[in-house]
Amino acid sequence: MADLKTVLHDMLKTQRAALLLKLDGLDEYEARRPRTPTGTNLLGLLKHSAACELGYFGETFGRSSELVLPWEVEGVDPDDNEDMFATEGESMADVLAWCQACFDHADATIEALPLDAEGRVAWWPEERSTVTLGQIIAHMALDEARHAGHADILREQLDGSVGLRSEGNNLPGWDEQRWADYVARLTRIAEATRTS
């Protein structure tokens, strides 16, 4: 049976893999295209997650890196949300390589420290800024699961690609007609609850 640190680390890696999978087969345009009124895009979700891992598994535990966070780039306004999209000067390949380097740095921190290693999250309120590695792994796995869910919906709306499409995929193996019938049923149920 795996130890708790391995279990938590594997959960984090699973969320990373889910985010990467949602980019599989997409060209630059489709990976970057904003799909919500707030600009959410598939490549940006991955870049954001990698930036968070670099901060949480770097600065929090005093483990510096030569990697630069998007909001630390010279001339960038820290409020510009640059961790949420690939800029004009970044190709998808650039972003993917940077993300992998961030994940590698995070993995090195996780491997080097025990779960109860203390760190400090400078951007959290003082009363809860002292944390352990275990807390941060769980925090990041939950955050990335949320973003992987966003990515699931965005990719399904793009081309119908759903689920993990790998071992553990928990979607029914229905054909198009069965899915259409299912959606129609849910629509009828929702319509029956309308009050006006």
Tab-separated table of C-alpha atoms in Angstrom, residues 13-177:
chain	number	residue	atom	x	y	z
A	13	LYS	CA	-0.209	14.298	-11.153
A	14	THR	CA	-3.597	12.945	-12.257
A	15	GLN	CA	-5.039	16.465	-12.399
A	16	ARG	CA	-2.059	17.718	-14.398
A	17	ALA	CA	-2.525	14.858	-16.840
A	18	ALA	CA	-6.221	15.683	-17.202
A	19	LEU	CA	-5.394	19.310	-18.066
A	20	LEU	CA	-2.784	18.210	-20.602
A	21	LEU	CA	-5.180	15.704	-22.147
A	22	LYS	CA	-7.685	18.460	-22.893
A	23	LEU	CA	-5.065	20.096	-25.156
A	24	ASP	CA	-4.391	16.863	-27.038
A	25	GLY	CA	-4.850	17.311	-30.782
A	26	LEU	CA	-5.655	21.030	-30.617
A	27	ASP	CA	-3.916	23.635	-32.732
A	28	GLU	CA	-2.670	26.960	-31.346
A	29	TYR	CA	-5.926	28.745	-32.124
A	30	GLU	CA	-8.241	26.271	-30.417
A	31	ALA	CA	-5.939	25.917	-27.391
A	32	ARG	CA	-5.810	29.701	-26.888
A	33	ARG	CA	-9.312	30.790	-27.889
A	34	PRO	CA	-11.287	32.329	-25.016
A	35	ARG	CA	-14.448	30.322	-24.431
A	36	THR	CA	-16.189	32.249	-21.638
A	37	PRO	CA	-17.018	35.926	-21.013
A	38	THR	CA	-14.037	36.057	-18.612
A	39	GLY	CA	-11.589	34.674	-21.188
A	40	THR	CA	-11.143	31.130	-19.853
A	41	ASN	CA	-9.156	29.082	-22.352
A	42	LEU	CA	-7.644	25.607	-22.309
A	43	LEU	CA	-3.969	26.576	-22.569
A	44	GLY	CA	-4.450	29.264	-19.927
A	45	LEU	CA	-5.887	26.781	-17.428
A	46	LEU	CA	-2.726	24.687	-17.722
A	47	LYS	CA	-0.422	27.737	-17.541
A	48	HIS	CA	-2.248	29.004	-14.442
A	49	SER	CA	-1.942	25.632	-12.711
A	50	ALA	CA	1.780	25.438	-13.485
A	51	ALA	CA	2.333	28.988	-12.194
A	52	CYS	CA	0.528	28.137	-8.971
A	53	GLU	CA	2.618	24.996	-8.512
A	54	LEU	CA	5.803	26.991	-9.073
A	55	GLY	CA	4.794	29.467	-6.376
A	56	TYR	CA	3.390	27.020	-3.860
A	57	PHE	CA	6.160	24.429	-4.192
A	58	GLY	CA	8.887	27.021	-4.671
A	59	GLU	CA	8.701	30.201	-2.622
A	60	THR	CA	6.468	28.638	0.045
A	61	PHE	CA	9.184	26.137	0.957
A	62	GLY	CA	12.206	28.327	0.225
A	63	ARG	CA	13.035	26.366	-2.911
A	64	SER	CA	13.940	28.948	-5.497
A	65	SER	CA	13.925	28.304	-9.217
A	66	GLU	CA	15.320	30.010	-12.287
A	67	LEU	CA	11.797	29.881	-13.737
A	68	VAL	CA	10.001	33.205	-13.795
A	69	LEU	CA	6.348	33.561	-12.860
A	70	PRO	CA	4.209	35.361	-15.490
A	71	TRP	CA	3.555	38.335	-13.210
A	72	GLU	CA	7.284	38.723	-12.483
A	73	VAL	CA	8.239	39.354	-16.124
A	74	GLU	CA	9.704	42.827	-16.574
A	75	GLY	CA	7.129	45.288	-17.905
A	76	VAL	CA	4.150	43.086	-17.040
A	77	ASP	CA	1.356	44.490	-14.919
A	78	PRO	CA	0.841	41.951	-12.089
A	79	ASP	CA	-2.918	42.503	-12.416
A	80	ASP	CA	-2.912	41.575	-16.110
A	81	ASN	CA	-3.870	37.929	-15.496
A	82	GLU	CA	-0.898	36.747	-17.592
A	83	ASP	CA	-0.915	33.355	-15.928
A	84	MET	CA	-4.317	32.698	-17.532
A	85	PHE	CA	-3.320	32.861	-21.211
A	86	ALA	CA	-0.439	32.420	-23.625
A	87	THR	CA	0.853	35.879	-24.551
A	88	GLU	CA	1.616	37.101	-28.056
A	89	GLY	CA	5.260	36.161	-27.590
A	90	GLU	CA	4.610	32.616	-26.327
A	91	SER	CA	3.902	29.648	-28.568
A	92	MET	CA	1.923	26.703	-27.298
A	93	ALA	CA	5.188	24.712	-27.322
A	94	ASP	CA	6.818	27.420	-25.159
A	95	VAL	CA	3.981	27.277	-22.644
A	96	LEU	CA	3.968	23.474	-22.543
A	97	ALA	CA	7.737	23.391	-21.936
A	98	TRP	CA	7.491	26.060	-19.210
A	99	CYS	CA	4.622	24.177	-17.544
A	100	GLN	CA	6.599	20.934	-17.558
A	101	ALA	CA	9.548	22.724	-15.971
A	102	CYS	CA	7.235	24.107	-13.265
A	103	PHE	CA	5.814	20.648	-12.618
A	104	ASP	CA	9.324	19.179	-12.472
A	105	HIS	CA	10.305	21.808	-9.881
A	106	ALA	CA	7.174	21.016	-7.845
A	107	ASP	CA	7.885	17.284	-8.051
A	108	ALA	CA	11.444	17.839	-6.813
A	109	THR	CA	10.119	19.760	-3.805
A	110	ILE	CA	7.559	17.059	-3.030
A	111	GLU	CA	10.168	14.324	-3.326
A	112	ALA	CA	12.728	16.190	-1.203
A	113	LEU	CA	10.545	17.130	1.760
A	114	PRO	CA	8.454	15.155	4.261
A	115	LEU	CA	4.693	15.774	4.383
A	116	ASP	CA	5.019	17.667	7.654
A	117	ALA	CA	7.705	20.058	6.323
A	118	GLU	CA	6.692	23.598	7.194
A	119	GLY	CA	6.444	26.413	4.707
A	120	ARG	CA	4.961	29.874	4.571
A	121	VAL	CA	2.515	31.158	1.962
A	122	ALA	CA	3.411	34.849	1.873
A	123	TRP	CA	0.224	35.830	0.014
A	124	TRP	CA	-2.151	34.193	2.530
A	125	PRO	CA	-3.418	35.928	5.704
A	126	GLU	CA	-0.839	35.763	8.508
A	127	GLU	CA	-3.018	33.593	10.762
A	128	ARG	CA	-2.996	30.751	8.226
A	129	SER	CA	0.180	31.408	6.264
A	130	THR	CA	2.199	28.663	8.009
A	131	VAL	CA	1.487	25.411	6.180
A	132	THR	CA	2.818	21.909	5.672
A	133	LEU	CA	3.792	20.221	2.439
A	134	GLY	CA	0.820	17.882	2.860
A	135	GLN	CA	-1.585	20.822	3.052
A	136	ILE	CA	-0.139	22.379	-0.085
A	137	ILE	CA	-0.228	19.145	-2.114
A	138	ALA	CA	-3.906	18.741	-1.166
A	139	HIS	CA	-4.586	22.433	-1.890
A	140	MET	CA	-3.037	22.219	-5.348
A	141	ALA	CA	-4.665	18.889	-6.238
A	142	LEU	CA	-8.082	20.336	-5.359
A	143	ASP	CA	-7.414	23.561	-7.263
A	144	GLU	CA	-6.236	21.690	-10.341
A	145	ALA	CA	-9.213	19.317	-10.153
A	146	ARG	CA	-11.454	22.374	-10.322
A	147	HIS	CA	-9.598	23.645	-13.388
A	148	ALA	CA	-9.605	20.188	-14.990
A	149	GLY	CA	-13.397	20.272	-14.630
A	150	HIS	CA	-13.462	23.635	-16.385
A	151	ALA	CA	-11.306	22.157	-19.138
A	152	ASP	CA	-13.618	19.130	-19.468
A	153	ILE	CA	-16.578	21.375	-20.201
A	154	LEU	CA	-14.688	23.669	-22.565
A	155	ARG	CA	-13.323	20.750	-24.587
A	156	GLU	CA	-16.714	19.031	-24.744
A	157	GLN	CA	-18.239	22.220	-26.140
A	158	LEU	CA	-15.420	22.463	-28.689
A	159	ASP	CA	-15.501	19.010	-30.247
A	160	GLY	CA	-17.425	16.636	-28.009
A	161	SER	CA	-14.306	15.132	-26.438
A	162	VAL	CA	-15.304	14.083	-22.924
A	163	GLY	CA	-13.907	12.241	-19.943
A	164	LEU	CA	-10.396	10.956	-19.546
A	165	ARG	CA	-10.495	8.663	-22.568
A	166	SER	CA	-8.166	6.367	-20.726
A	167	GLU	CA	-8.249	3.711	-18.065
A	168	GLY	CA	-10.758	4.771	-15.449
A	169	ASN	CA	-13.047	6.660	-17.840
A	170	ASN	CA	-16.402	6.633	-16.089
A	171	LEU	CA	-18.681	7.866	-18.879
A	172	PRO	CA	-21.268	5.474	-20.283
A	173	GLY	CA	-20.427	4.160	-23.743
A	174	TRP	CA	-23.568	5.602	-25.321
A	175	ASP	CA	-23.959	6.472	-28.983
A	176	GLU	CA	-25.011	9.944	-30.191
A	177	GLN	CA	-28.720	9.118	-30.170
